[in-house]
Short mmCIF file of C-alpha atoms in Angstrom, two decimals:
data_model
loop_
_atom_site.label_atom_id
_atom_site.label_comp_id
_atom_site.label_asym_id
_atom_site.label_seq_id
_atom_site.Cartn_x
_atom_site.Cartn_y
_atom_site.Cartn_z
CA MET Z 3 12.53 20.09 -12.34
CA SER Z 4 14.57 23.02 -11.09
CA SER Z 5 11.79 24.36 -8.86
CA LEU Z 6 11.87 21.24 -6.71
CA PRO Z 7 14.56 20.44 -4.12
CA SER Z 8 17.22 17.84 -4.87
CA ILE Z 9 16.45 14.52 -3.24
CA VAL Z 10 18.23 11.76 -1.33
CA VAL Z 11 16.45 8.41 -1.01
CA VAL Z 12 17.41 6.30 2.01
CA GLY Z 13 16.52 2.63 1.65
CA ALA Z 14 16.35 0.57 -1.53
CA GLY Z 15 13.49 -1.78 -0.84
CA ARG Z 16 10.41 -1.89 -3.04
CA LEU Z 17 9.31 1.68 -2.35
CA GLY Z 18 12.77 3.24 -2.29
CA THR Z 19 13.87 1.83 -5.64
CA HIS Z 20 10.58 2.65 -7.36
CA LEU Z 21 10.51 6.16 -5.91
CA ALA Z 22 14.10 6.93 -6.92
CA PHE Z 23 13.63 5.53 -10.42
CA HIS Z 24 10.38 7.37 -11.14
CA LEU Z 25 11.65 10.65 -9.68
CA ILE Z 26 14.59 10.45 -12.09
CA ARG Z 27 12.20 9.56 -14.92
CA GLN Z 28 10.34 12.82 -14.20
CA ASP Z 29 13.62 14.80 -14.33
CA ILE Z 30 13.62 15.36 -10.57
CA SER Z 31 17.15 15.44 -9.20
CA VAL Z 32 18.01 12.42 -7.03
CA THR Z 33 21.52 13.06 -5.78
CA ALA Z 34 22.00 9.82 -3.83
CA LEU Z 35 20.42 6.47 -3.07
CA ILE Z 36 21.62 5.02 0.22
CA THR Z 37 21.38 1.25 0.61
CA SER Z 38 23.27 -1.68 2.06
CA ARG Z 39 22.01 -4.03 -0.68
CA PRO Z 40 24.89 -4.91 -3.06
CA GLU Z 41 22.55 -6.04 -5.85
CA ILE Z 42 21.14 -2.51 -6.02
CA VAL Z 43 24.62 -1.11 -6.47
CA ARG Z 44 25.13 -3.47 -9.43
CA THR Z 45 21.85 -2.72 -11.18
CA TRP Z 46 21.45 0.98 -10.40
CA GLN Z 47 24.34 2.01 -12.65
CA TRP Z 48 22.39 0.82 -15.68
CA ILE Z 49 19.47 3.18 -15.06
CA PRO Z 50 19.65 6.32 -17.24
CA GLY Z 51 20.23 9.38 -15.08
CA ALA Z 52 21.02 7.27 -12.02
CA THR Z 53 23.05 8.93 -9.32
CA ALA Z 54 25.53 7.71 -6.75
CA VAL Z 55 24.66 4.70 -4.62
CA ARG Z 56 26.05 4.75 -1.10
CA SER Z 57 26.17 2.01 1.49
CA ARG Z 58 26.25 4.42 4.45
CA PHE Z 59 25.68 8.02 5.41
CA GLU Z 60 28.49 10.37 4.47
CA HIS Z 61 28.58 14.14 4.25
CA ALA Z 62 29.44 13.83 0.57
CA ALA Z 63 26.50 11.49 0.00
CA LEU Z 64 23.90 13.99 1.19
CA PRO Z 65 24.08 17.02 -1.09
CA GLY Z 66 20.30 16.81 -1.43
CA GLU Z 67 17.87 19.16 0.28
CA LEU Z 68 14.99 16.71 0.80
CA VAL Z 69 15.55 13.24 2.29
CA PHE Z 70 13.03 10.40 1.90
CA LEU Z 71 13.38 7.69 4.57
CA CYS Z 72 12.06 4.62 2.73
CA VAL Z 73 12.88 2.20 5.52
CA PRO Z 74 10.72 -0.29 7.49
CA ASP Z 75 8.45 1.30 10.09
CA ARG Z 76 10.42 -0.22 12.96
CA ALA Z 77 13.63 1.37 11.65
CA ILE Z 78 12.44 4.96 11.10
CA ALA Z 79 13.32 6.29 14.55
CA SER Z 80 16.69 4.52 14.75
CA VAL Z 81 17.77 5.55 11.23
CA ALA Z 82 16.77 9.15 11.93
CA ARG Z 83 18.67 9.06 15.21
CA ASP Z 84 21.82 7.48 13.76
CA ALA Z 85 21.84 9.83 10.76
CA GLU Z 86 20.98 12.98 12.72
CA PRO Z 87 24.36 14.69 12.07
CA PHE Z 88 23.76 14.38 8.31
CA LEU Z 89 20.04 15.20 8.37
CA LYS Z 90 20.14 18.23 10.64
CA GLY Z 91 18.62 21.26 8.94
CA LYS Z 92 17.34 19.31 5.92
CA MET Z 93 13.78 18.51 4.94
CA VAL Z 94 13.19 14.91 6.06
CA VAL Z 95 10.11 12.77 5.45
CA HIS Z 96 9.34 9.14 6.16
CA CYS Z 97 7.08 7.00 3.99
CA SER Z 98 5.08 5.07 6.58
CA GLY Z 99 1.31 5.19 6.67
CA ALA Z 100 1.17 3.99 10.27
CA HIS Z 101 3.20 6.79 11.87
CA ASN Z 102 2.78 10.55 11.85
CA ALA Z 103 5.61 13.04 11.61
CA ALA Z 104 6.08 13.06 15.39
CA ILE Z 105 8.38 10.04 15.08
CA LEU Z 106 10.90 12.50 13.56
CA GLN Z 107 10.51 15.01 16.39
CA ALA Z 108 14.18 14.76 17.38
CA LEU Z 109 15.14 16.04 13.93
CA ALA Z 110 12.50 18.77 14.09
CA ASN Z 111 14.01 19.90 17.38
CA GLU Z 112 17.34 20.33 15.56
CA GLY Z 113 15.84 22.55 12.88
CA SER Z 114 14.76 20.03 10.24
CA MET Z 115 11.41 20.34 8.49
CA THR Z 116 9.72 16.96 8.85
CA GLY Z 117 6.77 15.24 7.28
CA VAL Z 118 5.24 12.12 5.75
CA PHE Z 119 4.94 10.93 2.14
CA HIS Z 120 2.94 7.68 1.97
CA PRO Z 121 2.03 6.23 -1.46
CA LEU Z 122 -1.15 4.17 -1.33
CA GLN Z 123 0.24 1.50 -3.59
CA SER Z 124 1.61 -2.04 -3.45
CA PHE Z 125 4.92 -2.09 -5.31
CA PRO Z 126 6.39 -5.16 -7.06
CA ALA Z 127 9.71 -6.62 -5.97
CA SER Z 128 11.66 -5.06 -8.83
CA VAL Z 129 11.33 -2.02 -11.07
CA ASP Z 130 9.66 -2.64 -14.41
CA THR Z 131 10.52 0.29 -16.67
CA ARG Z 132 7.33 -0.31 -18.68
CA GLN Z 133 5.08 0.28 -15.67
CA ALA Z 134 3.96 3.51 -13.99
CA PRO Z 135 2.99 2.45 -10.44
CA PHE Z 136 2.57 6.03 -9.22
CA GLN Z 137 0.10 6.94 -11.96
CA ASN Z 138 -3.40 7.80 -10.68
CA ILE Z 139 -2.77 6.73 -7.09
CA SER Z 140 -3.15 8.75 -3.90
CA ILE Z 141 -0.15 9.76 -1.81
CA GLY Z 142 -0.78 10.64 1.82
CA ILE Z 143 1.05 13.81 2.85
CA GLU Z 144 1.66 15.39 6.24
CA ALA Z 145 3.80 18.49 6.79
CA ASP Z 146 3.19 21.47 9.04
CA ASP Z 147 5.68 23.60 7.13
CA LYS Z 148 4.01 25.15 4.07
CA VAL Z 149 7.19 25.04 1.98
CA LEU Z 150 7.72 21.33 2.61
CA SER Z 151 4.03 20.60 2.11
CA GLY Z 152 4.13 22.41 -1.23
CA HIS Z 153 7.19 20.45 -2.35
CA LEU Z 154 5.62 17.11 -1.41
CA GLU Z 155 2.38 17.92 -3.20
CA ALA Z 156 4.30 19.02 -6.30
CA ILE Z 157 6.36 15.81 -6.27
CA ALA Z 158 3.21 13.72 -5.93
CA ARG Z 159 1.65 15.47 -8.93
CA ALA Z 160 4.87 15.14 -10.96
CA LEU Z 161 4.69 11.38 -10.37
CA GLY Z 162 1.12 11.37 -11.69
CA SER Z 163 -0.43 10.95 -8.24
CA ARG Z 164 -3.06 12.77 -6.18
CA PRO Z 165 -1.91 14.40 -2.91
CA LEU Z 166 -4.04 13.33 0.05
CA ARG Z 167 -3.88 15.32 3.28
CA LEU Z 168 -3.22 12.95 6.20
CA PRO Z 169 -4.63 13.37 9.71
CA ALA Z 170 -1.92 13.93 12.32
CA ASP Z 171 -4.02 12.56 15.19
CA PRO Z 172 -2.60 9.10 16.11
CA GLN Z 173 -5.97 7.34 16.30
CA SER Z 174 -7.14 8.78 12.98
CA ARG Z 175 -3.80 7.85 11.43
CA SER Z 176 -4.19 4.26 12.64
CA LEU Z 177 -7.64 4.07 11.06
CA TYR Z 178 -6.25 5.47 7.80
CA HIS Z 179 -3.50 2.85 7.78
CA LEU Z 180 -5.95 0.11 8.74
CA ALA Z 181 -8.05 1.05 5.70
CA ALA Z 182 -5.01 0.64 3.46
CA VAL Z 183 -4.15 -2.72 5.04
CA LEU Z 184 -7.69 -4.03 4.53
CA ALA Z 185 -7.80 -2.84 0.91
CA SER Z 186 -4.43 -4.38 0.05
CA ASN Z 187 -3.21 -7.06 2.45
CA ALA Z 188 -6.62 -8.53 3.32
CA LEU Z 189 -7.17 -9.47 -0.32
CA ILE Z 190 -4.30 -11.95 -0.12
CA PRO Z 191 -5.78 -14.42 2.41
CA LEU Z 192 -9.14 -14.26 0.62
CA MET Z 193 -7.48 -15.04 -2.71
CA ASP Z 194 -5.39 -17.77 -1.10
CA ALA Z 195 -8.56 -19.35 0.32
CA ALA Z 196 -10.31 -19.13 -3.06
CA ILE Z 197 -7.34 -20.78 -4.80
CA THR Z 198 -7.27 -23.52 -2.16
CA ALA Z 199 -10.99 -24.21 -2.59
CA MET Z 200 -10.63 -24.33 -6.38
CA ARG Z 201 -7.65 -26.66 -6.13
CA VAL Z 202 -9.35 -28.98 -3.61
CA SER Z 203 -12.36 -29.15 -5.91
CA GLY Z 204 -10.15 -30.88 -8.48
CA MET Z 205 -10.13 -27.97 -10.93
CA GLY Z 206 -6.36 -27.93 -11.39
CA ASP Z 207 -3.25 -26.76 -9.59
CA GLU Z 208 -2.56 -23.37 -8.01
CA ARG Z 209 -1.58 -21.76 -11.31
CA ALA Z 210 -4.74 -22.96 -13.05
CA ALA Z 211 -6.86 -21.77 -10.13
CA SER Z 212 -5.22 -18.33 -10.21
CA GLU Z 213 -5.76 -18.01 -13.96
CA ALA Z 214 -9.43 -18.87 -13.52
CA LEU Z 215 -10.08 -16.59 -10.54
CA LEU Z 216 -8.01 -13.47 -11.25
CA PRO Z 217 -10.30 -12.20 -14.06
CA LEU Z 218 -13.17 -12.43 -11.57
CA VAL Z 219 -11.19 -10.33 -9.09
CA ARG Z 220 -10.36 -7.77 -11.77
CA GLY Z 221 -14.01 -7.59 -12.80
CA THR Z 222 -15.04 -6.90 -9.22
CA LEU Z 223 -12.39 -4.20 -8.85
CA ASN Z 224 -13.54 -2.64 -12.11
CA ASN Z 225 -17.10 -2.54 -10.77
CA LEU Z 226 -15.87 -0.87 -7.58
CA ASP Z 227 -14.25 1.80 -9.74
CA HIS Z 228 -17.72 2.88 -10.84
CA VAL Z 229 -20.20 2.05 -8.07
CA SER Z 230 -20.35 1.61 -4.29
CA PRO Z 231 -19.52 -1.73 -2.60
CA GLY Z 232 -23.22 -2.41 -2.05
CA GLU Z 233 -24.03 -1.83 -5.72
CA ALA Z 234 -21.03 -3.86 -6.90
CA LEU Z 235 -22.05 -6.87 -4.84
CA THR Z 236 -23.05 -10.02 -6.73
CA GLY Z 237 -23.45 -13.67 -5.78
CA PRO Z 238 -25.65 -15.72 -3.44
CA ILE Z 239 -25.66 -13.21 -0.57
CA ALA Z 240 -26.87 -10.39 -2.82
CA ARG Z 241 -29.58 -12.74 -4.15
CA GLY Z 242 -30.56 -14.02 -0.72
CA ASP Z 243 -29.86 -17.55 -1.95
CA LEU Z 244 -29.96 -19.56 1.27
CA ASP Z 245 -29.77 -22.94 -0.48
CA THR Z 246 -26.45 -22.08 -2.14
CA ILE Z 247 -24.99 -20.74 1.10
CA ARG Z 248 -26.08 -23.94 2.84
CA SER Z 249 -24.39 -26.07 0.17
CA HIS Z 250 -21.18 -24.08 0.61
CA LEU Z 251 -21.18 -24.77 4.34
CA ILE Z 252 -21.73 -28.50 3.76
CA ALA Z 253 -18.82 -28.59 1.29
CA LEU Z 254 -16.62 -26.85 3.86
CA SER Z 255 -17.42 -29.27 6.69
CA ALA Z 256 -14.05 -31.01 6.24
CA HIS Z 257 -12.09 -27.75 5.80
CA GLN Z 258 -12.39 -25.88 9.08
CA GLU Z 259 -9.99 -23.01 8.35
CA LEU Z 260 -11.66 -22.27 5.03
CA LYS Z 261 -15.06 -22.47 6.70
CA GLU Z 262 -14.10 -19.97 9.41
CA LEU Z 263 -12.90 -17.45 6.82
CA TYR Z 264 -15.96 -18.04 4.63
CA VAL Z 265 -18.34 -17.46 7.55
CA LEU Z 266 -16.62 -14.22 8.58
CA ALA Z 267 -16.51 -12.92 5.01
CA MET Z 268 -20.12 -13.84 4.24
CA ARG Z 269 -21.40 -12.27 7.46
CA ALA Z 270 -19.72 -9.02 6.44
CA THR Z 271 -21.09 -9.42 2.91
CA ALA Z 272 -24.61 -9.88 4.26
CA ARG Z 273 -24.31 -6.67 6.28
CA ILE Z 274 -23.28 -4.76 3.15
CA ALA Z 275 -26.18 -6.26 1.19
CA ARG Z 276 -28.63 -5.34 3.94
CA ASP Z 277 -27.35 -1.77 4.30
CA ALA Z 278 -27.52 -1.29 0.52
CA SER Z 279 -31.12 -2.60 0.49
CA ARG Z 280 -30.10 -5.52 -1.69
CA ILE Z 281 -31.80 -7.96 0.70
CA GLU Z 282 -34.63 -7.61 3.20
CA LYS Z 283 -33.97 -7.66 6.93
CA ALA Z 284 -35.70 -11.03 7.26
CA THR Z 285 -33.39 -12.49 4.61
CA TYR Z 286 -30.38 -10.96 6.35
CA ASP Z 287 -31.47 -12.51 9.66
CA SER Z 288 -31.86 -15.92 7.99
CA ILE Z 289 -28.38 -15.69 6.45
CA ILE Z 290 -26.79 -14.73 9.77
CA GLN Z 291 -28.59 -17.59 11.50
CA LEU Z 292 -27.28 -19.99 8.86
CA LEU Z 293 -23.74 -18.67 9.29
CA ARG Z 294 -23.60 -19.13 13.07
#
């Protein structure tokens, strides 16, 4: 797309490799991918339209106008500092949801336009050319400069995503990132606990438990795509079924870690059911008393 700036992607982890690949797939010029991972150098050459892979910053490696820093949060400031001679005057964005653009202030002081481009997505370990992980997701964007903001929004749309304006205030940004962590990362310990409970029950190994439970998870997510959490809620809490909750607690008496997670999750579930008028206050109080 000739109307968009040429791009350099720094970092070839999950996000960096997916971003570079799908930008190229949308005919957006990616002039360099900078990575220290040798396996990326070996595989990148087989991608149609792939550009040069560099292991370090060089003047020749940065012909692009817009640089995406797809590096771990803890490395953003140090990478920006070390690469300052090559980034000065360019448009530079990082891809962290936890930090605002102020972490790139040193570059802004040297004349760079800075911002944030944070895809709300969990990317797999390797690129699957059959998948479109940017399709129909939201991408958080922060940029004070209107030109840079326009470019980032256009790139998000070209990838099939929805631009989402991010708050610059640090506390609001932390709450935004916390929301993403809860929606993505917090599912993992819950699923791990469910698999453990299924396995301990004698219903098969971890693989069998996953195969049995994942359709249930997908069904719940599908419901959430159409209704609110309170309306999507099913199960004993939503029914006010104290006997079933009591039987769960008895079964968990020998599994303290599972019990602690169950109690926390069910207390939160009861609050949602109460607030959505799925259960009466008296039923809610009885559930909370049982879960003490």
